[in-house]
Short mmCIF file of C-alpha atoms and ligand atoms in Angstrom, two decimals:
data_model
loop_
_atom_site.label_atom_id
_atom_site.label_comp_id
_atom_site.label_asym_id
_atom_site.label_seq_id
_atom_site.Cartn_x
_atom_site.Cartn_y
_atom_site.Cartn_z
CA UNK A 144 188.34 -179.34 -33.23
CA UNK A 145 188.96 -178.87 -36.67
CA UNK A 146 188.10 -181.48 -39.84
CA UNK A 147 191.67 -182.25 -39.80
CA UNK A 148 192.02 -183.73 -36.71
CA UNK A 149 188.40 -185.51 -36.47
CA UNK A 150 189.46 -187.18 -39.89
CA UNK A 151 192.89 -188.37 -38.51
CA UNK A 152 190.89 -190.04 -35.41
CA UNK A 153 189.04 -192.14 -37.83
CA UNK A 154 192.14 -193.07 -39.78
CA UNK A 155 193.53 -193.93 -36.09
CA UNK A 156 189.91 -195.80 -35.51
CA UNK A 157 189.88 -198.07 -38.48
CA UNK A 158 193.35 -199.02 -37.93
CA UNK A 159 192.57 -200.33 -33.85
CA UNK A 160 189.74 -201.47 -35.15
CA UNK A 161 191.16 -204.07 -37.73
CA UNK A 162 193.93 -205.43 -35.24
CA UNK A 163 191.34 -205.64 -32.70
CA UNK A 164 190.10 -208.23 -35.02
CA UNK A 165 192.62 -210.12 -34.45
CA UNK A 166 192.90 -212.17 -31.40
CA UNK A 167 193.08 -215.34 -30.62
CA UNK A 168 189.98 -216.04 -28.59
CA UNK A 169 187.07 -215.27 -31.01
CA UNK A 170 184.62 -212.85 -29.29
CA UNK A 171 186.70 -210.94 -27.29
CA UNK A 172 190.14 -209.49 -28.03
CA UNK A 173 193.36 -211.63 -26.50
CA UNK A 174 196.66 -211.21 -28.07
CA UNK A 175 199.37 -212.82 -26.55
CA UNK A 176 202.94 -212.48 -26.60
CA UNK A 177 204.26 -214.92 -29.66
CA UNK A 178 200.64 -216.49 -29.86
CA UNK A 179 199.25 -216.79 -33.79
CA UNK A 180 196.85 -213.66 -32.67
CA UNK A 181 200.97 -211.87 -32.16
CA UNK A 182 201.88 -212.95 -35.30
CA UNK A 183 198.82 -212.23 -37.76
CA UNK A 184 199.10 -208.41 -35.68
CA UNK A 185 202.70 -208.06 -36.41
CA UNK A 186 202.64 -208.95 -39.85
CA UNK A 187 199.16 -206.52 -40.26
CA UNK A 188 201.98 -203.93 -39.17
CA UNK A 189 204.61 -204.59 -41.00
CA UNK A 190 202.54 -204.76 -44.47
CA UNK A 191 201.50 -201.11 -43.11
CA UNK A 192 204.58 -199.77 -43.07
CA UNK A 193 205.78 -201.38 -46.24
CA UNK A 194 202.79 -199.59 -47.37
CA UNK A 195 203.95 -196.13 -46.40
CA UNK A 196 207.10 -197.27 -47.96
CA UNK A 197 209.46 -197.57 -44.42
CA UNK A 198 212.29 -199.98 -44.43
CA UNK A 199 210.90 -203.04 -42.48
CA UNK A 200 212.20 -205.48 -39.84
CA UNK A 201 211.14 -207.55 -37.37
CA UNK A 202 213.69 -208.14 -34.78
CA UNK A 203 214.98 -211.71 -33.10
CA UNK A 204 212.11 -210.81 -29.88
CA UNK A 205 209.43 -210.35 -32.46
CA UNK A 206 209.52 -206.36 -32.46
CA UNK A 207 208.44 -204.79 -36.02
CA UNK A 208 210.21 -202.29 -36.79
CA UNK A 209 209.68 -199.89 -39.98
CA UNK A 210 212.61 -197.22 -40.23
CA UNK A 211 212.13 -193.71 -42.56
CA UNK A 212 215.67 -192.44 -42.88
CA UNK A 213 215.91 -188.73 -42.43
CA UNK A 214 214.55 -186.32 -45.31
CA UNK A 215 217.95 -183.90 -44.36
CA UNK A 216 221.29 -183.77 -43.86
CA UNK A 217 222.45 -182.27 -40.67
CA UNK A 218 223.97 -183.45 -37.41
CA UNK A 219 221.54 -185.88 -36.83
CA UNK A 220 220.95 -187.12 -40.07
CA UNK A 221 221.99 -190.83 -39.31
CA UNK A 222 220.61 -191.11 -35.79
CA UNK A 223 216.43 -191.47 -35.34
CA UNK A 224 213.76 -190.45 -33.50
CA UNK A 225 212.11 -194.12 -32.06
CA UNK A 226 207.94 -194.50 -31.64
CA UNK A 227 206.34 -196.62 -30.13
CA UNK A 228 204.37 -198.70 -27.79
CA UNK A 229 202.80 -202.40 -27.82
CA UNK A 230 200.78 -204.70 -29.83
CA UNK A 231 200.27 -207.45 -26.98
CA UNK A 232 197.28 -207.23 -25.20
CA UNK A 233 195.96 -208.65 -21.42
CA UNK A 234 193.29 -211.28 -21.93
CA UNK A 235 189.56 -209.84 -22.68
CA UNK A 236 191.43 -206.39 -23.71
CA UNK A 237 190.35 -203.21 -25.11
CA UNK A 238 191.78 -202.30 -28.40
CA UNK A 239 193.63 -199.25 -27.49
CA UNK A 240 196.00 -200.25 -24.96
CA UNK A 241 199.71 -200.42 -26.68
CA UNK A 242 198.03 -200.37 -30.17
CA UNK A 243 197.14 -196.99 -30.34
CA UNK A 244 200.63 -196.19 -30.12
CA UNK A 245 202.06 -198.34 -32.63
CA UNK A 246 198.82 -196.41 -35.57
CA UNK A 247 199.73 -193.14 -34.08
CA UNK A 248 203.74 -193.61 -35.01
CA UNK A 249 202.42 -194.94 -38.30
CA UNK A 250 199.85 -191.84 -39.02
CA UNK A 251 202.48 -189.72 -38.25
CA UNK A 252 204.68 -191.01 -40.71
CA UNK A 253 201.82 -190.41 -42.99
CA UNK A 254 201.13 -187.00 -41.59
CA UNK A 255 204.69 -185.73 -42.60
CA UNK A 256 204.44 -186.93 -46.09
CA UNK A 257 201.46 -185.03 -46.55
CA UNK A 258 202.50 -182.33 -45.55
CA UNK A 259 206.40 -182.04 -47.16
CA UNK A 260 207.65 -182.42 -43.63
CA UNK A 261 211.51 -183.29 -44.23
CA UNK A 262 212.54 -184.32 -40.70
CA UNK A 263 216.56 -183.82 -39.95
CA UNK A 264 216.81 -187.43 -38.39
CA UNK A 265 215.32 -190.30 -39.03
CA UNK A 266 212.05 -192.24 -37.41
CA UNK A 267 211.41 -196.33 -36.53
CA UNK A 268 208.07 -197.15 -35.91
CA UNK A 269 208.35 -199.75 -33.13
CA UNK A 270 205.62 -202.43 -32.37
CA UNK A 271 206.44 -204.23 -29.55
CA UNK A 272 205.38 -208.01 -28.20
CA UNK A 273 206.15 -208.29 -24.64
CA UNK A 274 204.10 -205.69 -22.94
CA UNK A 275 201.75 -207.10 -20.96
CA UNK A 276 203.65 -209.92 -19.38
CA UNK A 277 200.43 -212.21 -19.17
CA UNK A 278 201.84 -215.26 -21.10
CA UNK A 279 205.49 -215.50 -19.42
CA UNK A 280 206.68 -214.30 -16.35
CA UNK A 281 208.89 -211.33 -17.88
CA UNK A 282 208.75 -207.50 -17.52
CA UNK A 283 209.15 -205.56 -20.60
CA UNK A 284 211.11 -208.11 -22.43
CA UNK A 285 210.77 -206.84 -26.03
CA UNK A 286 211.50 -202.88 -25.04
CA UNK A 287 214.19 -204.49 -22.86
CA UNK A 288 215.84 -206.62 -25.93
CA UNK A 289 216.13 -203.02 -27.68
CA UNK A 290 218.34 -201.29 -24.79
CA UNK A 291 220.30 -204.14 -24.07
CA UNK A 292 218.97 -205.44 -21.04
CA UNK A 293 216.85 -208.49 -21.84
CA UNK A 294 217.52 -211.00 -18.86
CA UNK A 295 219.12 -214.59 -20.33
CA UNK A 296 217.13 -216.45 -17.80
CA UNK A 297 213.79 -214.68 -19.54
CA UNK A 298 213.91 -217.12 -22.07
CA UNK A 299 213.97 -220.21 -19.64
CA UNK A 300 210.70 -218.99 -18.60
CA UNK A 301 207.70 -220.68 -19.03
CA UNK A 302 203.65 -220.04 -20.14
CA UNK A 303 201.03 -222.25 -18.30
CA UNK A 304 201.33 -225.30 -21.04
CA UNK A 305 204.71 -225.40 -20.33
CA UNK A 306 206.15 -223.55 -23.34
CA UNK A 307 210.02 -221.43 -22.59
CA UNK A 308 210.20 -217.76 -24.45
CA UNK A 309 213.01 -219.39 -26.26
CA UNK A 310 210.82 -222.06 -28.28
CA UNK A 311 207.71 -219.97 -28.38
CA UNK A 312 210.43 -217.58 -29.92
CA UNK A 313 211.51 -219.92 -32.66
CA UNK A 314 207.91 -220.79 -33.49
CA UNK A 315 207.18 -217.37 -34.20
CA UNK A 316 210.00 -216.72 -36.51
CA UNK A 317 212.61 -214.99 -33.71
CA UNK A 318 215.37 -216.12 -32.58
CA UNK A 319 216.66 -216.74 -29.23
CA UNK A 320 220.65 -216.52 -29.60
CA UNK A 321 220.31 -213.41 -31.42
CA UNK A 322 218.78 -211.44 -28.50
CA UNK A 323 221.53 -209.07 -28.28
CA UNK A 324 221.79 -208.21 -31.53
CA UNK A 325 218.53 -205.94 -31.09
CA UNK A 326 219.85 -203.30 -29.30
CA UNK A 327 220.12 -199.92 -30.75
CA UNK A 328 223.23 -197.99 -28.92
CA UNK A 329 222.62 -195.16 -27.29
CA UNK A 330 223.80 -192.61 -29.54
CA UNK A 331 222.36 -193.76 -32.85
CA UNK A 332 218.74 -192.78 -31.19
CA UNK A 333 217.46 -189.21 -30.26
CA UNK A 334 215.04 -190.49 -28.11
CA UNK A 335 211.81 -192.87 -27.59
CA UNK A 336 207.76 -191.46 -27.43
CA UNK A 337 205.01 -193.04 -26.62
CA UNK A 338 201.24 -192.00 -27.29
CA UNK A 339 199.26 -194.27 -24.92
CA UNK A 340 195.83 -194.17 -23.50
CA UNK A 341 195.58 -192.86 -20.27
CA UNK A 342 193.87 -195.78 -18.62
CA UNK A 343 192.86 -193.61 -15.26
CA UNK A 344 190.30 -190.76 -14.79
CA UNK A 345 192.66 -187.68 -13.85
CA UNK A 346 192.39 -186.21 -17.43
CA UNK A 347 188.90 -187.04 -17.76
CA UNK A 348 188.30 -185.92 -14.46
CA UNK A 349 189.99 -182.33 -15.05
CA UNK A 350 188.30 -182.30 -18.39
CA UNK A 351 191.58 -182.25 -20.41
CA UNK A 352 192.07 -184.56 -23.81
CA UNK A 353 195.61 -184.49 -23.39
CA UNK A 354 198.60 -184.79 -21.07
CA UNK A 355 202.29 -184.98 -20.73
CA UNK A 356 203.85 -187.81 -18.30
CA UNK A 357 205.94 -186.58 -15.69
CA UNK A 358 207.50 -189.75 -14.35
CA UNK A 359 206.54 -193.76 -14.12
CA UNK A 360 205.44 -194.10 -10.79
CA UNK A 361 207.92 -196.04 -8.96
CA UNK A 362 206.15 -198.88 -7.20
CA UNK A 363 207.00 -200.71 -3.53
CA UNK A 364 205.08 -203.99 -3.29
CA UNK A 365 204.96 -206.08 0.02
CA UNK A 366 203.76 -209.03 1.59
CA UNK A 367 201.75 -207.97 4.96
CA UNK A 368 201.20 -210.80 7.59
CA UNK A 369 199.38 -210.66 10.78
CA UNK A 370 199.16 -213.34 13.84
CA UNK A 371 197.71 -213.12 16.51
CA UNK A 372 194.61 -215.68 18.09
CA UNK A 373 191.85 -218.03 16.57
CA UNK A 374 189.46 -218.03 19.22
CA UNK A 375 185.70 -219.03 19.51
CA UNK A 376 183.53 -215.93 18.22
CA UNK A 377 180.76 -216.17 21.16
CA UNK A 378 183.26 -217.00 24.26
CA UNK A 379 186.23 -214.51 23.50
CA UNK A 380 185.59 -211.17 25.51
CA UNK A 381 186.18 -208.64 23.15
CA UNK A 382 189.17 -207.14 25.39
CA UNK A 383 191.12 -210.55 25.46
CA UNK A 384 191.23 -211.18 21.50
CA UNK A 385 194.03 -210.70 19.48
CA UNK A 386 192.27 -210.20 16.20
CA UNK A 387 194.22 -210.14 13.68
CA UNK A 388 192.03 -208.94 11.10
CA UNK A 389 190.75 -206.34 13.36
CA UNK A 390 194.68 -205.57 13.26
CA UNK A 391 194.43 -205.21 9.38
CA UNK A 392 191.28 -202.98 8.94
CA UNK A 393 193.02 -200.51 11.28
CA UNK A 394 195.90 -200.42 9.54
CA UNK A 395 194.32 -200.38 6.29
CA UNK A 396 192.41 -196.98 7.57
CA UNK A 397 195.68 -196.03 8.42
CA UNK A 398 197.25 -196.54 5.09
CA UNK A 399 194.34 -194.86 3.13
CA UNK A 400 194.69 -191.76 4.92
CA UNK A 401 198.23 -191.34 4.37
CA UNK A 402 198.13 -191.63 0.81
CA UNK A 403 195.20 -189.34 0.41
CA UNK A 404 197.55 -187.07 2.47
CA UNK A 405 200.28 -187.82 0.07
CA UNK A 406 201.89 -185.81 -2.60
CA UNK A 407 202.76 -187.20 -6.19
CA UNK A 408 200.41 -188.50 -6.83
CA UNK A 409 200.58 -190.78 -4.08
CA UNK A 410 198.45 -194.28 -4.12
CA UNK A 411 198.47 -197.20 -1.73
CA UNK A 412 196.11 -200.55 -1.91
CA UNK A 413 195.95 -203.76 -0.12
CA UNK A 414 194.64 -205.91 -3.09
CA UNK A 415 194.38 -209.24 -1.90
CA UNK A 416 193.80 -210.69 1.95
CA UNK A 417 193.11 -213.62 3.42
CA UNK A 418 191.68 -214.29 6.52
CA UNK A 419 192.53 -217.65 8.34
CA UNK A 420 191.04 -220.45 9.95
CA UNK A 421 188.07 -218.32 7.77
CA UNK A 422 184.95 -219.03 9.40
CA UNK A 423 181.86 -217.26 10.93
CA UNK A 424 182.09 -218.45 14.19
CA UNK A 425 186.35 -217.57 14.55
CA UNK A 426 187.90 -214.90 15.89
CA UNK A 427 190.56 -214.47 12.89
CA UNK A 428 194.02 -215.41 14.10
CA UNK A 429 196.34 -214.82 10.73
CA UNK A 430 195.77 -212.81 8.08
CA UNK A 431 197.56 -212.08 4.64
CA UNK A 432 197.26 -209.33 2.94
CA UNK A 433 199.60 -207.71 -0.27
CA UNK A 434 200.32 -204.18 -0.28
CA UNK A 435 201.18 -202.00 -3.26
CA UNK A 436 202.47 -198.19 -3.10
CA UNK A 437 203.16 -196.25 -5.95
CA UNK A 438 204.09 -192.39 -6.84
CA UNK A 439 205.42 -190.13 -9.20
CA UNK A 440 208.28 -189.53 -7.28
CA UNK A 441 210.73 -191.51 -4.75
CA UNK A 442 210.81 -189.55 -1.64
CA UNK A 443 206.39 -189.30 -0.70
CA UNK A 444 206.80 -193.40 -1.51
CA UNK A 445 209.30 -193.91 0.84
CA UNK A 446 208.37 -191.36 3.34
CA UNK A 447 205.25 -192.87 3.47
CA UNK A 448 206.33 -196.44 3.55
CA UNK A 449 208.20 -195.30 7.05
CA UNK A 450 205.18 -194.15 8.54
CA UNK A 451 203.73 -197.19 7.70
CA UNK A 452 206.43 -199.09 9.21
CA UNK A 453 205.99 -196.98 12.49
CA UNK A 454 202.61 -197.47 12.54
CA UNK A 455 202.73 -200.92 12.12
CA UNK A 456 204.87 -201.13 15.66
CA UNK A 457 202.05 -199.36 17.30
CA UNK A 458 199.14 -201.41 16.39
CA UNK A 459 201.45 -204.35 17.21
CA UNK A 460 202.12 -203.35 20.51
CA UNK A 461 198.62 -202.15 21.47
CA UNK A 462 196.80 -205.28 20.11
CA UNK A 463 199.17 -208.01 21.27
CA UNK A 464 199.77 -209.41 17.30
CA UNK A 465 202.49 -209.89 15.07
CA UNK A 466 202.47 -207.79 12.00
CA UNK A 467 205.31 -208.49 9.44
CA UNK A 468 205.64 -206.32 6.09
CA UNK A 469 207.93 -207.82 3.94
CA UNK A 470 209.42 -205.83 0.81
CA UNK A 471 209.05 -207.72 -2.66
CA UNK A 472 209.63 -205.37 -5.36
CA UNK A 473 210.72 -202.05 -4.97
CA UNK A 474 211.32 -200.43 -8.29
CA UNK A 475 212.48 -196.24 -8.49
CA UNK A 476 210.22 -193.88 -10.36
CA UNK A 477 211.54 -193.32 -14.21
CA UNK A 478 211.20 -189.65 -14.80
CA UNK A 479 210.44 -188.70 -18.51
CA UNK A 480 212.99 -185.97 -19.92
CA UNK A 481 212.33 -182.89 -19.70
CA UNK A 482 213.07 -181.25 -22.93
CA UNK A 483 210.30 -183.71 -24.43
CA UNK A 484 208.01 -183.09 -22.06
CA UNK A 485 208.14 -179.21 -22.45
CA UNK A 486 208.33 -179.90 -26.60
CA UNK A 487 204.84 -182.32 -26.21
CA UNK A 488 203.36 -179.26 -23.63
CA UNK A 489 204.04 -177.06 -26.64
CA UNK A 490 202.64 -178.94 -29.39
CA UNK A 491 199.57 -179.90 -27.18
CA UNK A 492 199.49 -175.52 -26.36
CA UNK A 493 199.27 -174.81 -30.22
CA UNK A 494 196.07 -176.69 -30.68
CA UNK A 495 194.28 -174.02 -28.46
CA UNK A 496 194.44 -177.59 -25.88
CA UNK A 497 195.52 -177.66 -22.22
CA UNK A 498 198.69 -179.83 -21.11
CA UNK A 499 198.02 -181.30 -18.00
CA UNK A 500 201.50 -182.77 -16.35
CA UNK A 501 200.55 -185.69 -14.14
CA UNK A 502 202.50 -189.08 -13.40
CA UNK A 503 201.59 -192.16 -15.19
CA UNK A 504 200.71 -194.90 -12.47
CA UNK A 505 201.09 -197.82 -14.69
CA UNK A 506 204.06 -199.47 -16.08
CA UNK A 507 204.94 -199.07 -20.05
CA UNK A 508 207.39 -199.72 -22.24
CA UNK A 509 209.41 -196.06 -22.20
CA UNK A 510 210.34 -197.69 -18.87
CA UNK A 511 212.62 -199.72 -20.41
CA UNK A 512 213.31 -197.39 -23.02
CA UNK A 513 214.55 -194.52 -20.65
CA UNK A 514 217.48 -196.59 -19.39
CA UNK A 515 219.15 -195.97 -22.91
CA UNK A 516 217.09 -192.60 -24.55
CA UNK A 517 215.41 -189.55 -23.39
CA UNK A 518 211.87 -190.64 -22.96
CA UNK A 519 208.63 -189.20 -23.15
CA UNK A 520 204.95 -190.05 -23.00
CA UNK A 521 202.07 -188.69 -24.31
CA UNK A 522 198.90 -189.46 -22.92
CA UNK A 523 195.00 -189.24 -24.02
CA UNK A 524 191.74 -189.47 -22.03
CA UNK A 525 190.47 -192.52 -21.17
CA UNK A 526 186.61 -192.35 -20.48
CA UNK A 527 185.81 -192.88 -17.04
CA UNK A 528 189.92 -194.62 -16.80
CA UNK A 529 188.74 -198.05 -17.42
CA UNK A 530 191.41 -200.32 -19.66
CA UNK A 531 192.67 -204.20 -19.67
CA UNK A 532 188.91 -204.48 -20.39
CA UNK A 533 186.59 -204.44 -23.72
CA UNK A 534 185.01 -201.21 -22.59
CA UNK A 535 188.15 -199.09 -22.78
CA UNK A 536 187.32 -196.44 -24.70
CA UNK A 537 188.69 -193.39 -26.22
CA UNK A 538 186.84 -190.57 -28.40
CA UNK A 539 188.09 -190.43 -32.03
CA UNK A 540 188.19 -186.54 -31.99
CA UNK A 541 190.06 -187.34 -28.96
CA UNK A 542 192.32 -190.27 -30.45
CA UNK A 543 192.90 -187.11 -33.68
CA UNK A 544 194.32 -184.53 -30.94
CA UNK A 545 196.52 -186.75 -29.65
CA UNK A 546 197.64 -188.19 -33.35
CA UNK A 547 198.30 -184.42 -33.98
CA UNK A 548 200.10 -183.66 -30.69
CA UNK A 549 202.48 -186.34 -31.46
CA UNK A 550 202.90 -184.74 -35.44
CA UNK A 551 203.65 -181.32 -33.95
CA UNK A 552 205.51 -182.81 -31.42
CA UNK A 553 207.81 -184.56 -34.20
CA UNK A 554 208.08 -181.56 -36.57
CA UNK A 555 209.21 -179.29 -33.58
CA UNK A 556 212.30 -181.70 -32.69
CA UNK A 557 212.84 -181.18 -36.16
CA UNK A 558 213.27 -177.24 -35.83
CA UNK A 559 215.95 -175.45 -34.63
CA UNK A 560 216.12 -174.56 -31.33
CA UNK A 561 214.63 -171.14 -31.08
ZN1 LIG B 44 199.87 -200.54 -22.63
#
C-alpha cells in the first residue's frame, strides 16, 4: 500500500460520504429512483464533472452523463470507453452500493489528468437512476434506456402512491417520449466497466482486496407448492400423515446438498414459506415456499434444477403429497468479456495484488450493458459481505486499490496491444 493509493481512498471516501448525505429519509440513507434525494445526487454529480471540466448531460431516464473526448487521434478516437454504475439506493442503504462506481469513474478521470494520461478514445462517466428497482416494478431501466431496450410498458408502471415512471419522469426533469433517444449504438462505445462493491464474503473470505467478475449469475426463480393433509396433531399416527411440510424440510435438505455439491459457484435458497391452516395443534396440509437458484454459469443451474425436479417425484410418491415447482423467472448467466477481464487481472497483478476470478451473484447494471458492449466488472471487498444495509462497509486503502485498478485498467486499453 503505497501513499498514493491510501490518499485516492479518501478522495473516494469524502465523495460517498457527501452523497450519502443525501437521502430522502433523514437518518438513514434512501435514495430513490426520481425521488428529490435522486435529483439533489444527480445534480451533486453533474456539478462534479463540470468540475473536472467533462461535457455534461443528463439523459431523458435521468442518467448523468459527463463525456471527456479522447486526448488522441487514432482509430478509436471518436468512439469511448463508458463507466459506470448507480446512484439509486435500496431503502436504509449503505453508501457504497452503485455510488462507489459512479466516484471511481470520476477519480479516474482525475487520475489521468494528473498524470498526462492522453487516452486514444474517449470516456462518459455514467450515473445511473434505476438500479435498485425498489420504487417501480422495473429491472435495470436506466442501463436499459442506454442499449436500447427500455420496455414501453416500464413507464405505465407504478410506485406505491400511485405515481407511473412516465410522470415521476417529467417531475424530475426527463422525459418520457424521448426514451429512445438515449441509446448509444453499438459501435460508437468500446465497452462498459463497472467498479462495485463486492457485497458477499468470497474475497474477504480468501483474503483478497480485489477481483475480476467472471459472469452474472444467471438466476431460476420458482414457486414451490405442496398438498397433502391437515389433520389433528395428537390423533394422526405418524405413518398415515401426509405432511406437507415434513415434505418441504426434506426437500429443502435435499436442495442444500446439491448446491454445496455444485460447481460455479452454485447457490440455491427457499426464502419465503408458508405453512397452512398454521397452527400448533395441525398436521400442515399445504405449504408455499419460493425457490431461487443462481450460478455463474448455465449448465450446474440447470443440471441441478433437473435433479431437483427428479427428486421432487420421489418425495411425492413416497409421502402421498402433491409437490408443484413452477418456473417464474429464468434469466441466462451474462458472461463478462474476456479481454477486459484479463486487462483488469493485469492491472490488479501490477499492484503486487492478487486477482481472484469469481462470479458475481447479484444483478448490476453491466447486465444490461453487455447486451450492446463488452462488459466488465471490477469488484472490491466487502467486510464480512454485508450491503443494502447501513453497515456496508469497505476499507479506504481498500476503496484506493480498487480506484487504481480501474486507472491502470483504463491506461492499458489505451496501449497498444503488446
Ligand atoms: Zn449496486
Amino acid at each position: 500500500m503505497t501513499f498514493e493509493t491510501q490518499a485516492l481512498g479518501e478522495r473516494a471516501l469524502s465523495r460517498l460520504d457527501a452523497l450519502a448525505a443525501i437521502t430522502d429519509e433523514p437518518g438513514r440513507i434512501t435514495r430513490l429512483y426520481l425521488s428529490p434525494a435522486h435529483r439533489r445526487a444527480a445534480d451533486l454529480v453533474a456539478s462534479w464533472m463540470r468540475d473536472l471540466g467533462l461535457d455534461v448531460s443528463e439523459d431523458a431516464v435521468g442518467t448523468v452523463r459527463g463525456l471527456m473526448p479522447a486526448g488522441r487521434s487514432g482509430p478509436d478516437a471518436n468512439r469511448k470507453l463508458l463507466i459506470g454504475s448507480h446512484i439509486d439506493s435500496v431503502i436504509d442503504a449503505g453508501k457504497y452500493d452503485g455510488c462507489l462506481g459512479v466516484v471511481a469513474g470520476l477519480l479516474v478521470v482525475e487520475e489521468l489528468k494528473a498524470r498526462g494520461v492522453a487516452l486514444p478514445f474517449g470516456l462518459e462517466i455514467l450515473a445511473f437512476g434505476d438500479e435498485e428497482g425498489v420504487r417501480f416494478p422495473t429491472a435495470l431501466s436506466s442501463s436499459s434506456a442506454l442499449t436500447g431496450t427500455y420496455r414501453a410498458d416500464w413507464l405505465e408502471a407504478t410506485d406505491s402512491d400511485g405515481i407511473k415512471v412516465k410522470d415521476a419522469l417529467k417531475a424530475f426533469g426527463g422525459d418520457p417520449v424521448r426514451v429512445r433517444d438515449c441509446t448509444i449504438s453499438p459501435d460508437s462505445a468500446i465497452g462498459y466497466v463497472e467498479l462495485h462493491i463486492e457485497q458477499g464474503p468470497v474475497l474477504e473470505h480468501q483474503g483478497d482486496a480485489l477481483g475480476v467478475v467472471t459472469s452474472i449469475a444467471g438466476q431460476s426463480r420458482f414457486r414451490l407448492t405442496i398438498e397433502g393433509e391437515a389433520g389433528h396433531a395428537g390423533t394422526n399416527p405418524m405413518p398415515l400423515r401426509r405432511d406437507a411440510f415434513a415434505a418441504l424440510a426434506e426437500l429443502s435438505v435435499f436442495i442444500e446438498r446439491i448446491a454445496r455439491e455444485g460447481t460455479a459457484g452454485l447457490v440455491a435458497t427457499i426464502g419465503k414459506v408458508a405453512v397452512h391452516p398454521g397452527a400448533p395443534n395441525v398436521v400442515p396440509g399445504n405449504v408455499e415456499a419460493t425457490l431461487d437458484i443462481r450460478a455463474g454459469a448455465d449448465a450446474p443451474r440447470l443440471a441441478a434444477i433437473d435433479r431437483i425436479r427428479h427428486e421432487v417425484e420421489q418425495i411425492a410418491r413416497r409421502r402421498g403429497v402433491k409437490i408443484r415447482l413452477e418456473r417464474q423467472t429464468d434469466v441466462p448467466t451474462c458472461p463478462m468479456n474476456e479481454t477486459f477481464q484479463s486487462k483488469l487481472a493485469s492491472a490488479i497483478g501490477s499492484m503486487g495484488e492478487n486477482a481472484k476470478s469469481l462470479p458475481s451473484g447479484a444483478g448490476h447494471d453491466a447486465m444490461a450493458m453487455a447486451r450492446s458492449f463488452p462488459a466488465a466488472m471490477l469488484f472490491v471487498r466487502s467486510k464480512s459481505g454485508i450491503s443494502h444495509n447501513p453497515a456496508e462497509f469497505t476499507s479506504v486503502s481498500d476503496l484506493g486499490l480498487a480506484v487504481e485498478a480501474l486507472v491502470r485498467f483504463v491506461v492499458s486499453l489505451g496501449e497498444p496491444a503488446a
